[in-house]
Amino acid sequence: MNKENKVISAFMEKYYLHFNAAGVVDAAKAYETHLAEGGKMMITLAGAMSTAELGKILAEMIRQDKVQIISCTGANLEEDIMNLVAHKSYKRVPHYRYLTLQDEKALLDNHYNRVTDTCIPEEEAFRRIQRHIHKQWKTAEDAGERYLPHEFMYKMLLSGDLEQYYEIDPKDSWMLAAAEKNLPIVVPGWEDSTMGNIFASYCIQNELKPSTMKTGIEYMQFLAKWYMDNCGGKGIGFFQIGGGIAGDFPICVVPMLYQDLEMDDVPFWSYFCQISDSTTSYGSYSGATPNEKITWGKLSVETPMFVIESDATIVAPLIFAWILGW
């Protein structure tokens, strides 16, 4: 892309000169260099990034091969699809800071689940997906097959069953972009999600067996193989949005490989950036600084490290825009 067309990048380079702003530019430049030198990148999604519609730009990152693997919570896995099929029924509450307890109860009574300023409609989102994902679960079980949570989601998306419900431009769905590329995804703690709860309810009623769904341990096995297959050359970077299990789970694959499996030649993560408003405090693991991760055998002294203490819904799209050359 022509330099004259890089409107966002040019704005950032001119005005983002100090403090967190400078960190945004530094992290973006290092991400760009990492890819240019043949490195690969993991992006981890915590919080409510899918409901924040990060898919509008993350989908393009996936299509342009600017990310090679994603780790996300079960909520982010499913909520991008919910937005795809039920966007028009979402309810925005811009004055969410001033809701009373009675206001919150009224939302519940009207079958809305609130995520900050956005309410997800139960029938159009949760139940619509439930009907179709249950079909995938049941088909696999009847055939004696087992899959990881994201693989079931891919099957549902690629089947075309949901196309009748699309309410946004499908190019703005990161899950659809990922399914079309069969992008590796890791979903630690998937059980802590709406679809995870629904799957558990079917198991309690003996309609499905827990063994039909592959587990978190199997996700770690999956990630370990992927890491070993892809860590050569420049290595693999780690771009963490938020804290929590989406980041904590996959970053541990490195010390597991060389400490527990005694693979002495396993390289550390070769880039690290975390966008978080979680300040470091006593016992705050998600807010731990990168240098602390050195002591856990995750990063090396040479790893480029960045911490951006800001709102990920503002910062992540800016960095992605830089990477995309916008």
Coordinates of C-alpha atoms in Angstrom, one line a residue:
M1 CA 0.0 0.0 0.0
N2 CA 1.2 3.5 -0.9
K3 CA 2.6 5.5 2.1
E4 CA 0.1 8.3 1.2
N5 CA -2.8 5.9 1.8
K6 CA -1.6 5.0 5.3
V7 CA -3.8 7.6 7.0
I8 CA -4.1 5.9 10.4
S9 CA -0.4 4.9 10.6
A10 CA 0.7 8.4 9.6
F11 CA -1.5 9.9 12.3
M12 CA -0.1 7.6 14.9
E13 CA 3.5 8.2 14.0
K14 CA 3.0 12.0 14.1
Y15 CA 1.0 12.3 17.3
Y16 CA 1.6 9.2 19.4
L17 CA 5.0 10.1 20.8
H18 CA 5.0 9.5 24.5
F19 CA 3.8 7.3 27.3
N20 CA 1.1 4.7 26.4
A21 CA 0.7 6.3 23.0
A22 CA 4.4 5.8 22.2
G23 CA 4.1 2.2 23.4
V24 CA 1.3 1.6 20.9
V25 CA 3.6 2.7 18.0
D26 CA 6.6 0.8 19.4
A27 CA 4.5 -2.4 19.8
A28 CA 3.0 -2.1 16.3
K29 CA 6.4 -1.5 14.7
A30 CA 7.9 -4.5 16.5
Y31 CA 4.9 -6.7 15.5
E32 CA 5.4 -5.6 11.9
T33 CA 9.2 -6.4 12.1
H34 CA 8.5 -9.8 13.6
L35 CA 6.3 -10.8 10.7
A36 CA 8.6 -9.3 8.1
E37 CA 11.5 -11.4 9.4
G38 CA 9.4 -14.6 9.1
G39 CA 7.9 -14.8 12.6
K40 CA 4.5 -16.1 13.4
M41 CA 2.0 -14.5 15.9
M42 CA -0.5 -15.7 18.4
I43 CA -3.3 -13.3 19.4
T44 CA -5.1 -13.9 22.7
L45 CA -8.6 -12.5 23.3
A46 CA -10.0 -12.0 26.8
G47 CA -12.9 -9.9 27.9
A48 CA -15.7 -9.2 25.5
M49 CA -13.7 -8.4 22.4
S50 CA -16.1 -10.2 20.1
T51 CA -19.1 -8.3 21.5
A52 CA -17.0 -5.1 21.0
E53 CA -17.0 -6.1 17.3
L54 CA -13.2 -6.5 17.1
G55 CA -14.1 -8.9 14.3
K56 CA -14.4 -6.0 11.9
I57 CA -10.6 -5.7 11.8
L58 CA -9.5 -9.0 13.3
A59 CA -11.1 -10.8 10.3
E60 CA -8.9 -8.9 7.9
M61 CA -5.8 -9.7 10.0
I62 CA -6.7 -13.4 9.6
R63 CA -7.4 -13.1 5.9
Q64 CA -4.0 -11.3 5.3
D65 CA -2.1 -13.9 7.4
K66 CA -1.1 -11.3 10.1
V67 CA -2.0 -13.9 12.8
Q68 CA -1.3 -17.6 12.7
I69 CA -3.1 -18.8 15.8
I70 CA -5.7 -17.5 18.3
S71 CA -6.3 -18.2 22.0
C72 CA -9.7 -17.0 23.3
T73 CA -12.2 -17.5 25.9
G74 CA -15.4 -19.5 25.2
A75 CA -17.3 -16.3 25.3
N76 CA -15.3 -14.7 22.6
L77 CA -15.6 -17.9 20.5
E78 CA -19.4 -17.8 20.6
E79 CA -20.1 -14.1 20.8
D80 CA -18.7 -13.3 17.4
I81 CA -21.1 -15.8 15.9
M82 CA -24.0 -14.4 18.0
N83 CA -23.2 -10.9 16.5
L84 CA -23.2 -12.4 13.1
V85 CA -26.7 -13.9 13.3
A86 CA -28.5 -11.6 15.7
H87 CA -26.9 -8.1 15.4
K88 CA -30.2 -6.3 14.6
S89 CA -31.7 -7.6 17.9
Y90 CA -28.9 -6.3 20.1
K91 CA -29.7 -3.4 22.4
R92 CA -27.2 -0.7 23.1
V93 CA -27.4 1.0 26.5
P94 CA -25.1 4.1 26.3
H95 CA -26.1 5.2 29.8
Y96 CA -25.2 1.9 31.3
R97 CA -23.2 3.5 34.2
Y98 CA -26.4 4.9 35.6
L99 CA -28.7 1.9 35.5
T100 CA -30.5 1.0 38.7
L101 CA -30.9 -2.5 40.0
Q102 CA -34.5 -2.3 38.7
D103 CA -33.3 -1.3 35.3
E104 CA -31.0 -4.4 35.3
K105 CA -33.9 -6.6 36.3
A106 CA -36.0 -5.2 33.5
L107 CA -33.3 -6.2 31.0
L108 CA -33.3 -9.7 32.4
D109 CA -37.1 -9.9 32.2
N110 CA -36.9 -8.9 28.6
H111 CA -34.3 -11.6 27.9
Y112 CA -31.3 -9.4 27.4
N113 CA -27.9 -10.2 28.9
R114 CA -25.8 -7.0 29.3
V115 CA -22.1 -6.7 28.4
T116 CA -21.2 -3.2 29.5
D117 CA -23.1 -1.0 27.0
T118 CA -24.4 -3.8 24.8
C119 CA -27.2 -6.3 25.5
I120 CA -27.2 -9.7 23.8
P121 CA -30.7 -11.0 23.0
E122 CA -31.3 -14.5 24.4
E123 CA -33.7 -15.9 21.8
E124 CA -32.1 -14.5 18.7
A125 CA -28.5 -15.1 19.7
F126 CA -28.1 -17.9 22.3
R127 CA -31.0 -20.1 21.4
R128 CA -30.5 -19.7 17.6
I129 CA -27.0 -21.0 17.8
Q130 CA -28.0 -23.6 20.4
R131 CA -30.3 -25.3 17.9
H132 CA -27.6 -25.6 15.2
I133 CA -24.6 -26.4 17.4
H134 CA -26.6 -29.2 19.1
K135 CA -27.0 -30.8 15.7
Q136 CA -23.2 -30.8 15.3
W137 CA -22.6 -32.3 18.8
K138 CA -25.3 -35.0 18.2
T139 CA -24.0 -35.9 14.8
A140 CA -20.5 -36.4 16.1
E141 CA -21.6 -38.4 19.1
D142 CA -23.7 -40.7 16.9
A143 CA -20.7 -41.3 14.7
G144 CA -18.4 -42.0 17.6
E145 CA -16.4 -38.8 16.9
R146 CA -14.9 -36.2 19.2
Y147 CA -13.8 -32.7 18.5
L148 CA -12.5 -29.6 20.1
P149 CA -15.0 -26.8 20.9
H150 CA -13.8 -24.5 18.0
E151 CA -13.9 -27.4 15.6
F152 CA -17.6 -27.8 16.3
M153 CA -18.1 -24.1 15.7
Y154 CA -16.2 -24.4 12.4
K155 CA -18.4 -27.2 11.3
M156 CA -21.5 -25.2 12.1
L157 CA -20.2 -22.1 10.2
L158 CA -19.0 -24.0 7.2
S159 CA -22.2 -26.1 6.9
G160 CA -24.0 -23.0 5.7
D161 CA -26.8 -23.6 8.2
L162 CA -26.5 -20.1 9.7
E163 CA -26.4 -18.1 6.5
Q164 CA -30.1 -17.6 6.6
Y165 CA -29.7 -15.5 9.8
Y166 CA -26.7 -13.3 8.8
E167 CA -27.4 -9.7 10.0
I168 CA -23.9 -8.2 9.4
D169 CA -21.5 -8.3 6.4
P170 CA -20.0 -11.8 6.9
K171 CA -16.5 -10.4 6.1
D172 CA -16.8 -8.7 9.6
S173 CA -16.9 -12.0 11.4
W174 CA -13.5 -13.1 12.7
M175 CA -14.8 -16.6 13.4
L176 CA -16.1 -17.0 9.8
A177 CA -12.7 -15.8 8.5
A178 CA -10.9 -18.3 10.8
A179 CA -13.2 -21.1 9.8
E180 CA -12.5 -20.5 6.1
K181 CA -8.8 -20.6 6.7
N182 CA -9.0 -23.4 9.3
L183 CA -7.0 -21.2 11.6
P184 CA -5.7 -23.0 14.8
I185 CA -7.6 -21.8 17.9
V186 CA -7.1 -22.7 21.5
V187 CA -10.1 -22.2 23.9
P188 CA -9.0 -22.9 27.5
G189 CA -11.8 -23.1 30.0
W190 CA -14.5 -23.4 27.3
E191 CA -16.9 -24.9 29.9
D192 CA -17.1 -21.3 31.3
S193 CA -19.2 -20.1 28.4
T194 CA -22.9 -20.1 27.4
M195 CA -22.4 -22.9 25.0
G196 CA -20.3 -24.8 27.5
N197 CA -23.1 -24.5 30.0
I198 CA -25.6 -25.6 27.4
F199 CA -23.5 -28.6 26.5
A200 CA -23.2 -29.5 30.3
S201 CA -27.0 -29.3 30.5
Y202 CA -27.4 -31.9 27.7
C203 CA -24.9 -34.2 29.5
I204 CA -26.8 -33.8 32.8
Q205 CA -30.0 -34.9 31.0
N206 CA -28.0 -37.8 29.4
E207 CA -28.7 -36.5 25.9
L208 CA -25.0 -36.2 25.2
K209 CA -21.8 -37.6 26.7
P210 CA -19.1 -35.3 28.1
S211 CA -16.5 -37.3 26.1
T212 CA -17.9 -36.0 22.8
M213 CA -16.2 -32.7 23.6
K214 CA -12.4 -32.8 23.7
T215 CA -10.9 -31.2 26.9
G216 CA -8.6 -28.5 28.0
I217 CA -5.7 -31.0 28.4
E218 CA -6.2 -32.0 24.8
Y219 CA -6.1 -28.3 23.8
M220 CA -2.7 -28.1 25.6
Q221 CA -1.5 -31.2 23.6
F222 CA -2.8 -29.6 20.4
L223 CA -0.9 -26.3 21.2
A224 CA 2.3 -28.1 22.2
K225 CA 2.4 -29.9 18.8
W226 CA 1.6 -26.7 16.9
Y227 CA 4.3 -24.7 18.8
M228 CA 7.0 -27.3 18.1
D229 CA 5.9 -27.4 14.4
N230 CA 6.1 -23.6 14.0
C231 CA 8.7 -22.2 16.4
G232 CA 11.7 -22.4 14.0
G233 CA 13.4 -19.4 12.5
K234 CA 12.2 -16.1 14.0
G235 CA 9.8 -17.9 16.3
I236 CA 6.4 -17.2 17.6
G237 CA 5.2 -13.9 19.1
F238 CA 2.5 -13.4 21.7
F239 CA 0.0 -10.5 21.4
Q240 CA -2.2 -10.5 24.5
I241 CA -5.4 -8.6 24.7
G242 CA -6.5 -8.4 28.3
G243 CA -5.6 -10.9 31.0
G244 CA -7.0 -14.1 32.3
I245 CA -7.0 -17.6 31.0
A246 CA -6.9 -16.7 27.3
G247 CA -3.4 -15.5 27.8
D248 CA -2.3 -17.5 30.9
F249 CA -3.0 -20.9 29.4
P250 CA -1.2 -20.7 26.1
I251 CA 1.9 -18.8 27.3
C252 CA 2.6 -21.8 29.6
V253 CA 3.2 -24.1 26.7
V254 CA 6.9 -23.0 26.5
P255 CA 8.0 -23.9 30.1
M256 CA 5.9 -27.1 29.9
L257 CA 7.9 -28.2 26.8
Y258 CA 11.3 -27.5 28.1
Q259 CA 10.8 -28.1 31.9
D260 CA 8.3 -30.9 32.0
L261 CA 9.1 -32.6 28.7
E262 CA 12.8 -31.7 29.0
M263 CA 13.0 -30.3 25.4
D264 CA 16.1 -28.2 25.9
D265 CA 16.0 -26.6 22.5
V266 CA 12.5 -25.1 22.7
P267 CA 12.7 -21.3 22.0
F268 CA 11.0 -18.7 24.2
W269 CA 8.2 -16.6 22.8
S270 CA 10.0 -14.2 20.5
Y271 CA 7.7 -11.1 20.9
F272 CA 5.4 -10.1 23.7
C273 CA 2.8 -7.4 24.0
Q274 CA -0.1 -7.1 26.5
I275 CA -2.9 -4.5 26.3
S276 CA -4.4 -4.3 29.7
D277 CA -5.9 -1.9 32.2
S278 CA -5.1 -4.3 35.0
T279 CA -2.4 -2.7 37.1
T280 CA 0.2 -4.8 38.7
S281 CA -0.5 -5.5 42.3
Y282 CA 0.1 -8.1 45.0
G283 CA -0.9 -11.4 43.5
S284 CA -2.4 -9.9 40.4
Y285 CA -1.1 -12.5 37.8
S286 CA -3.0 -11.0 34.9
G287 CA -1.3 -7.7 35.6
A288 CA 2.2 -9.2 35.9
T289 CA 4.9 -7.3 34.0
P290 CA 6.8 -9.1 31.2
N291 CA 10.0 -9.2 33.1
E292 CA 8.3 -11.3 35.8
K293 CA 7.5 -13.8 33.0
I294 CA 11.2 -14.3 32.5
T295 CA 11.4 -16.0 35.9
W296 CA 8.7 -18.4 34.8
G297 CA 10.6 -19.4 31.6
K298 CA 8.2 -17.9 29.2
L299 CA 10.1 -14.9 27.8
S300 CA 13.9 -14.4 27.4
V301 CA 16.0 -11.3 28.2
E302 CA 16.1 -10.7 24.4
T303 CA 12.4 -10.8 23.8
P304 CA 10.9 -7.5 22.7
M305 CA 8.4 -6.7 25.4
F306 CA 5.6 -4.1 25.6
V307 CA 2.8 -3.3 28.1
I308 CA 0.2 -0.8 27.0
E309 CA -2.0 0.2 30.0
S310 CA -5.2 1.3 28.2
D311 CA -8.5 0.2 26.8
A312 CA -8.1 -2.7 24.4
T313 CA -11.1 -1.7 22.4
I314 CA -9.3 1.5 21.5
V315 CA -5.7 0.3 21.2
A316 CA -6.0 -3.1 19.5
P317 CA -7.7 -1.7 16.3
L318 CA -5.0 1.0 16.0
I319 CA -2.2 -1.6 16.2
F320 CA -4.0 -3.9 13.7
A321 CA -4.6 -0.9 11.4
W322 CA -0.8 -0.3 11.5
I323 CA -0.1 -3.9 10.7
L324 CA -2.5 -3.9 7.8
G325 CA -0.9 -0.8 6.4
W326 CA -3.8 1.5 6.8

